[in-house]
Tab-separated table of C-alpha atoms in Angstrom:
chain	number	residue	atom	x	y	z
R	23	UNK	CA	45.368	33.564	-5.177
R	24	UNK	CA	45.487	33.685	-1.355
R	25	UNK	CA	41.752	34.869	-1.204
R	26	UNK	CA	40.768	32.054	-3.802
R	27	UNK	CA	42.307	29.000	-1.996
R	28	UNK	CA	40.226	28.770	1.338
R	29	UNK	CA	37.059	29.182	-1.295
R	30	UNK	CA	38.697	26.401	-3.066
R	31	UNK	CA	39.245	24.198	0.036
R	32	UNK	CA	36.099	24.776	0.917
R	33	UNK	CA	34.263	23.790	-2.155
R	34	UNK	CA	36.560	20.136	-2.018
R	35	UNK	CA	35.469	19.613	1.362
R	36	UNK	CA	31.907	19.875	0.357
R	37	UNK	CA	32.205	18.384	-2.842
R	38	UNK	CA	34.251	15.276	-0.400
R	39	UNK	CA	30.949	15.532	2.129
R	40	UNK	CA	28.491	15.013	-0.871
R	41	UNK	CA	30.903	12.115	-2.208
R	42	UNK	CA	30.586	10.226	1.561
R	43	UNK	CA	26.433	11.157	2.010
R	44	UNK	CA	25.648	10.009	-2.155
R	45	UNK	CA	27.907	7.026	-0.796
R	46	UNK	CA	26.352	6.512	2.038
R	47	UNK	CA	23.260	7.156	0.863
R	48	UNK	CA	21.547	3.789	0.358
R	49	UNK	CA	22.544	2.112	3.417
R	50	UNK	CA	19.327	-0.036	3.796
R	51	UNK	CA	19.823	-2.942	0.872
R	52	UNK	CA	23.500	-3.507	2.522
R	53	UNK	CA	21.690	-3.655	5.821
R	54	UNK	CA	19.126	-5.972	4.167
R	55	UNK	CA	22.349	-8.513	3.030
R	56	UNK	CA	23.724	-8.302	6.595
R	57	UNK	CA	21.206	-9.110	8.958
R	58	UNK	CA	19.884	-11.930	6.121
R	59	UNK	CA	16.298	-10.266	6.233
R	60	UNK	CA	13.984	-7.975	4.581
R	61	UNK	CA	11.800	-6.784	7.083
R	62	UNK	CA	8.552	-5.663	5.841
R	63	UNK	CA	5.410	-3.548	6.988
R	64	UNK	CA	2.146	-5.012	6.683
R	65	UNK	CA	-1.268	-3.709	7.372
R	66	UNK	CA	-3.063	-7.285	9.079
R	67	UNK	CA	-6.820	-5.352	7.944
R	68	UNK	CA	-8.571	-8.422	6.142
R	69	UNK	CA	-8.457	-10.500	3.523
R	70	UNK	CA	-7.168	-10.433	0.644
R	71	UNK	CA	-4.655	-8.006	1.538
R	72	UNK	CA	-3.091	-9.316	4.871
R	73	UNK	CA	-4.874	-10.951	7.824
R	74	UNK	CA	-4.048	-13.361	11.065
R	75	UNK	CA	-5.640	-17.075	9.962
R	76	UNK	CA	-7.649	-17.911	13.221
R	77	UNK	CA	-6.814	-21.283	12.959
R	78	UNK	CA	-2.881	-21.015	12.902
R	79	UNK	CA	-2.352	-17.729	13.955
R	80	UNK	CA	0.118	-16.994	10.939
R	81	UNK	CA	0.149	-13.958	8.736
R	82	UNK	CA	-2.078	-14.648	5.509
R	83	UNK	CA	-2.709	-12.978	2.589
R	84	UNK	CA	-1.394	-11.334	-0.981
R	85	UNK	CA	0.898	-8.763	0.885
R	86	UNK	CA	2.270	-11.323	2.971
R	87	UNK	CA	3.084	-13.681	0.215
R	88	UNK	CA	4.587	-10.570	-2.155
R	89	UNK	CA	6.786	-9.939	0.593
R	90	UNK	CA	8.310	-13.541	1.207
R	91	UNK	CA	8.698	-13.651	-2.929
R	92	UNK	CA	10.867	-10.694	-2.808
R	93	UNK	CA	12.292	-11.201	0.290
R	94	UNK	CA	13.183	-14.919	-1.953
R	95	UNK	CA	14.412	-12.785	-4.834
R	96	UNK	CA	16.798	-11.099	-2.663
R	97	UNK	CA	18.559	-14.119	-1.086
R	98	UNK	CA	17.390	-13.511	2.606
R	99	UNK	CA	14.454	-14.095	4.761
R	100	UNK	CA	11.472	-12.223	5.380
R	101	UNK	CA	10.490	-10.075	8.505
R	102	UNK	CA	7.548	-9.040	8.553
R	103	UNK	CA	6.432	-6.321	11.485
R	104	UNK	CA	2.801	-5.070	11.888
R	105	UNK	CA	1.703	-1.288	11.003
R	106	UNK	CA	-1.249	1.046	11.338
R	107	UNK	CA	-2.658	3.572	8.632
R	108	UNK	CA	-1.203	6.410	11.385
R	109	UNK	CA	2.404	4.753	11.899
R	110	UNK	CA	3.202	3.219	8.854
R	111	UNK	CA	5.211	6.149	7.539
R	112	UNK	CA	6.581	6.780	10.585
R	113	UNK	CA	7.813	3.309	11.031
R	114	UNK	CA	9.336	3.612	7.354
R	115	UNK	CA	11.020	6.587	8.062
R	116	UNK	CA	12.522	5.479	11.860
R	117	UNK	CA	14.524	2.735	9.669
R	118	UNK	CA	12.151	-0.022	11.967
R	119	UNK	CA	11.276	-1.829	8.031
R	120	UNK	CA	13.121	-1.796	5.211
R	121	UNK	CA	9.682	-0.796	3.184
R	122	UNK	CA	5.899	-0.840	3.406
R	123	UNK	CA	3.504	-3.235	1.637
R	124	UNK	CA	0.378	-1.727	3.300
R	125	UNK	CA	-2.102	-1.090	1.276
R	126	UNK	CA	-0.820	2.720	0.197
R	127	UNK	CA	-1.376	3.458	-3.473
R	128	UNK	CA	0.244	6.524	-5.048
R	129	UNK	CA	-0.064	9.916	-4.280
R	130	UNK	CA	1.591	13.106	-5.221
R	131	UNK	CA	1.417	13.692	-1.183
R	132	UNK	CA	3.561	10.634	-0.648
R	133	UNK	CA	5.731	10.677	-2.862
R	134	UNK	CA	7.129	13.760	-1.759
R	135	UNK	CA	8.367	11.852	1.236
R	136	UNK	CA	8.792	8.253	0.398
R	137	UNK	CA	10.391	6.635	-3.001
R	138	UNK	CA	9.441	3.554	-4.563
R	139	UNK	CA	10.505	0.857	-7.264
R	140	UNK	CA	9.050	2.368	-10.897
R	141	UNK	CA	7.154	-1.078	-11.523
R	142	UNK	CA	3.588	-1.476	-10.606
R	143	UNK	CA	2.245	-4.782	-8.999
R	144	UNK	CA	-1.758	-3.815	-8.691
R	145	UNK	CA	-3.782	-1.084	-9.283
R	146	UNK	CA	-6.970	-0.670	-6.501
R	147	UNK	CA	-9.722	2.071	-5.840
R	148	UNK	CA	-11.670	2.505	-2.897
R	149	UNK	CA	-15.339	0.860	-2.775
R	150	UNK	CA	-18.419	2.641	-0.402
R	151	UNK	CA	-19.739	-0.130	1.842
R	152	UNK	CA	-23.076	0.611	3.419
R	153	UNK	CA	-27.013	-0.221	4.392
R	154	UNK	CA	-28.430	-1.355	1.155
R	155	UNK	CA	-31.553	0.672	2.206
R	156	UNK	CA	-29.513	3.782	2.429
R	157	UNK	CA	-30.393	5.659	-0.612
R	158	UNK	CA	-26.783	6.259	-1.103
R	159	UNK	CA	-26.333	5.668	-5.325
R	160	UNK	CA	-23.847	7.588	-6.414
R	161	UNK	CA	-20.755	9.710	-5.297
R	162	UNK	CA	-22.418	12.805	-5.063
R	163	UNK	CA	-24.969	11.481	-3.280
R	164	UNK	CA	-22.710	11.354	0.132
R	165	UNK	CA	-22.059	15.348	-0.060
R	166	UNK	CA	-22.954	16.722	3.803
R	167	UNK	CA	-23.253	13.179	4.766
R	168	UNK	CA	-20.461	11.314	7.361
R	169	UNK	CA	-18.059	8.560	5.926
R	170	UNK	CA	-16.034	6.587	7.464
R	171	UNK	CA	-12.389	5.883	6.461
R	172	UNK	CA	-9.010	4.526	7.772
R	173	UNK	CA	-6.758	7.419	8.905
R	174	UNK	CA	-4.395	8.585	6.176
R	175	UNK	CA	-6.478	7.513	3.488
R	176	UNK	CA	-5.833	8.593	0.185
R	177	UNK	CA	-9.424	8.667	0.013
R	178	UNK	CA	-10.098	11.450	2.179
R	179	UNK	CA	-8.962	13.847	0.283
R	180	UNK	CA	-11.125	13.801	-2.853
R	181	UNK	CA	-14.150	12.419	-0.919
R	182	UNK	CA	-14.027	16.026	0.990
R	183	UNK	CA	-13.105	18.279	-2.486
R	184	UNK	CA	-14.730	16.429	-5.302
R	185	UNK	CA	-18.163	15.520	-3.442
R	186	UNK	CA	-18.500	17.327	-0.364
R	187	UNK	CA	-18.743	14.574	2.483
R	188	UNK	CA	-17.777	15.104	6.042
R	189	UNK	CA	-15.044	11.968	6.362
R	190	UNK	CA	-13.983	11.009	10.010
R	191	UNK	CA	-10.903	9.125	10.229
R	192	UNK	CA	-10.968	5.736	12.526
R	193	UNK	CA	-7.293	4.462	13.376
R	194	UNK	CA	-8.081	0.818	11.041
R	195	UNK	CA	-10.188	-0.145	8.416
R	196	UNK	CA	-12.118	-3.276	11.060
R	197	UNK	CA	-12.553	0.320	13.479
R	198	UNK	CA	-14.184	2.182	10.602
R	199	UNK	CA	-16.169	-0.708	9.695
R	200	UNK	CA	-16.956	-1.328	13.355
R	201	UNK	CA	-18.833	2.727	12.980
R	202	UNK	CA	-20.326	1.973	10.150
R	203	UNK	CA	-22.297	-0.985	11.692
R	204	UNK	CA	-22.810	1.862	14.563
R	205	UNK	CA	-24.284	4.443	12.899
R	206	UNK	CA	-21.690	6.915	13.129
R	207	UNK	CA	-21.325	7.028	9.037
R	208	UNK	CA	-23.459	6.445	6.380
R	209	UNK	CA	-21.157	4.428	4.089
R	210	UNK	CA	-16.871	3.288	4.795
R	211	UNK	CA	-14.910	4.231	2.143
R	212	UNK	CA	-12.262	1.468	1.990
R	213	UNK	CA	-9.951	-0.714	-1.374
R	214	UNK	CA	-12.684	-2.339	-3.349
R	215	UNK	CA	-10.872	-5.831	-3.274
R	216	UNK	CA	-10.884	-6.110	0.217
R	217	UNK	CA	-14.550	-5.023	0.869
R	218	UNK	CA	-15.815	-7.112	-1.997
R	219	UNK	CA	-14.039	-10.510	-0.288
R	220	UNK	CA	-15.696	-9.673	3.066
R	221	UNK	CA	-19.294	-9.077	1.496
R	222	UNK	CA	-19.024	-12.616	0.172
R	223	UNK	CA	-16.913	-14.354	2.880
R	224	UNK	CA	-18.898	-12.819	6.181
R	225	UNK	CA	-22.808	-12.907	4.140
R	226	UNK	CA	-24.819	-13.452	6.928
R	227	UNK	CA	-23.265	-10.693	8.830
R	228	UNK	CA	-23.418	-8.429	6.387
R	229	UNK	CA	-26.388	-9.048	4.717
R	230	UNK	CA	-27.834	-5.739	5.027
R	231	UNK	CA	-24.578	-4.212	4.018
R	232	UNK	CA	-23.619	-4.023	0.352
R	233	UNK	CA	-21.365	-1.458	-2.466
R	234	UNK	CA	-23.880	0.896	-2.847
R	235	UNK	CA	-21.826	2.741	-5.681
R	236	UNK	CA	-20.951	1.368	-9.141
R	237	UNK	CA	-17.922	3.081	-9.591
R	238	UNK	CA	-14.631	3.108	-7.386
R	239	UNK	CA	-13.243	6.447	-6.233
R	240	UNK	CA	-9.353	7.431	-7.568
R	241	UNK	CA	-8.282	4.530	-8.601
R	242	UNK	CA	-4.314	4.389	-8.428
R	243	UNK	CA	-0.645	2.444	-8.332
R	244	UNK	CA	0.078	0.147	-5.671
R	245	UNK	CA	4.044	0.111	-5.167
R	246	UNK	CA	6.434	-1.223	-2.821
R	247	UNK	CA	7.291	1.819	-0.801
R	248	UNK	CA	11.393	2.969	0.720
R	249	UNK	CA	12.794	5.593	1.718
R	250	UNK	CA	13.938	8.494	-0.146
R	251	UNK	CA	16.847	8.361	-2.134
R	252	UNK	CA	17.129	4.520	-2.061
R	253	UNK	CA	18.411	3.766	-5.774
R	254	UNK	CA	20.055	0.925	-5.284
R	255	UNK	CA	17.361	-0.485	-2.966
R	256	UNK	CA	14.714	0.739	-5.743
R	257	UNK	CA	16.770	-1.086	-8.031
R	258	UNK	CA	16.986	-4.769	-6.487
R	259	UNK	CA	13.187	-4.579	-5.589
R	260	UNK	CA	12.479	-3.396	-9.183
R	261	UNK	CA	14.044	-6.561	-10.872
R	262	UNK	CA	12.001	-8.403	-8.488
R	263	UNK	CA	9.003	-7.124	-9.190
R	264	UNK	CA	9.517	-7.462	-12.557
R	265	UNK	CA	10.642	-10.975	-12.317
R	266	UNK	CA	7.432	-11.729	-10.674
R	267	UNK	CA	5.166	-10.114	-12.441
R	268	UNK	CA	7.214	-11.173	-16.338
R	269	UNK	CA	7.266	-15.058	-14.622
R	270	UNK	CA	3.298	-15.353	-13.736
R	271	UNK	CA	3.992	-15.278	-10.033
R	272	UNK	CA	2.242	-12.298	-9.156
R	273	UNK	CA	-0.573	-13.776	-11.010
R	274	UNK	CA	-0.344	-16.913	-9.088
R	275	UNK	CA	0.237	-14.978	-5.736
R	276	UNK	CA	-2.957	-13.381	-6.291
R	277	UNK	CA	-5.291	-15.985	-7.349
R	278	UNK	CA	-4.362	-18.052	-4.301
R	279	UNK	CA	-5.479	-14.736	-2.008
R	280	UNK	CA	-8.595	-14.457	-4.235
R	281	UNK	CA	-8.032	-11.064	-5.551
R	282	UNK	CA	-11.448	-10.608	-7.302
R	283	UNK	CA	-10.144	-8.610	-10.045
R	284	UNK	CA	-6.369	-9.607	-11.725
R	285	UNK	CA	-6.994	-7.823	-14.955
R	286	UNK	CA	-3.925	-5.687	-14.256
R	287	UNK	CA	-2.061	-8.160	-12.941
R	288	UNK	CA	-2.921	-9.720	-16.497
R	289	UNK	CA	-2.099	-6.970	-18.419
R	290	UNK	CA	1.369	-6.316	-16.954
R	291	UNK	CA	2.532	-10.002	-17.159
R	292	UNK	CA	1.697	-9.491	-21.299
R	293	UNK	CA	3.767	-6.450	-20.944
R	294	UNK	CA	6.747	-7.453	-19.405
R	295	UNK	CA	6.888	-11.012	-20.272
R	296	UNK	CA	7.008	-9.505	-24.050
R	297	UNK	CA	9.912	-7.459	-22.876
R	298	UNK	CA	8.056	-4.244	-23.595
């Protein structure tokens, strides 16, 4: 009995330490009802995604409004602070937002190290943007060739396995763009919505530019992304979501930022407004 009871102590006092850390666990939606804001990152790329209007300076776009509608849903204002493809993790993780709307679909990679509400608000692929006297027709077509991308793309990875192409990553999708234009690449690899929008906003500027490829490459979820371990912050953004998407919001949302595609959109409003 004596040798049993400091194992025994020892196995409350860590079963007491779990109790406090599951506990303590979820700090951030308690920290979201405090401070009376949901502070968001954004990616401020382009249209339709998130941009600055140049007439008013304000944050625009279908990120930007998602954001304010679940900051809404929550009671509390929105906060929105500014990220990069290389930081946005990092600012996730540092506790400087409370989640990332910034253009990151899912990945087995990512979700090893973030979490994120189980219901889907979009589904995007990436596009190839380049000269329209290129050549370039197909995927295969860019294998040995340089593409451009946005650093921490989750197109990198099957642009290098599946067809061979020698991707450089630029810090920001206007950068990569920016060496396309240069020469430094012979397409940009970038979310279909958002190249397709610039094509037919900015036509004179890019009238030699066009998607040179029918197809988009790994199409995939677009969530709202946390930290790990988050249920209870998973949770209140979930009903959200689902509010949004079951009440035609989401729908609304994106027609107003000119999403050129809302058949998913479509498709999960019939879903979850039918209580499926």
């Amino acid at each position: 009995m004596i040798r049993k009871t400091p194992l025994r102590a020892a196995a409350l006092l860590a079963a007491l330490l779990a109790g406090v850390s599951g506990a303590s666990a979820d700090s951030t939606l308690d920290r979201i009802k405090a401070k009376g804001k949901f502070t968001v990152g954004v990616i401020l790329s382009g249209a339709p995604f998130g941009y600055i209007d140049p007439k008013t300076q304000e944050q625009k776009g279908f990120n930007i409004d998602l954001a304010r509608a679940l900051a809404e849903k929550l009671g509390v204002a929105l906060d929105t602070v500014t990220v990069t493809p290389p930081n946005r993790v990092q600012f996730l993780q540092q506790g400087k937002v409370d989640a990332l709307l910034a253009n990151m679909q899912v990945t087995e990679d990512r979700a090893k190290i973030m979490d994120y509400p189980p219901t889907v608000f979009d589904r995007a692929g990436g596009a190839a943007i380049g000269r329209k006297d290129s050549g370039i027709k197909d995927w295969t077509d860019l294998k040995g060739k340089p593409v451009c991308v946005s650093q921490g793309s989750n197109f990198t990875q099957p642009l290098i396995e599946l067809y061979g192409a020698v991707v450089k990553g630029l810090p920001s999708q206007p950068e990569s763009l920016l060496a396309l234009k240069g020469g430094t690449c012979v397409v940009a690899v970038h979310t279909g919505a958002t190249l397709g929008l610039m094509l037919e906003d900015r036509a004179d500027e890019w009238k030699d530019y066009g998607i040179l490829i029918p197809t988009e490459i790994v199409p995939a979820d677009s969530v709202v992304w946390i930290r790990k371990g988050e249920k209870d912050t998973s949770a209140a953004l979930d009903k959200a979501l689902r509010e949004l998407i079951a009440s035609g919001k989401l729908l609304e949302i994106a027609k107003a930022n000119r999403l050129l595609n809302t058949a998913f959109i479509e498709e999960q409003q019939k879903r979850l407004a039918g209580g499926k």
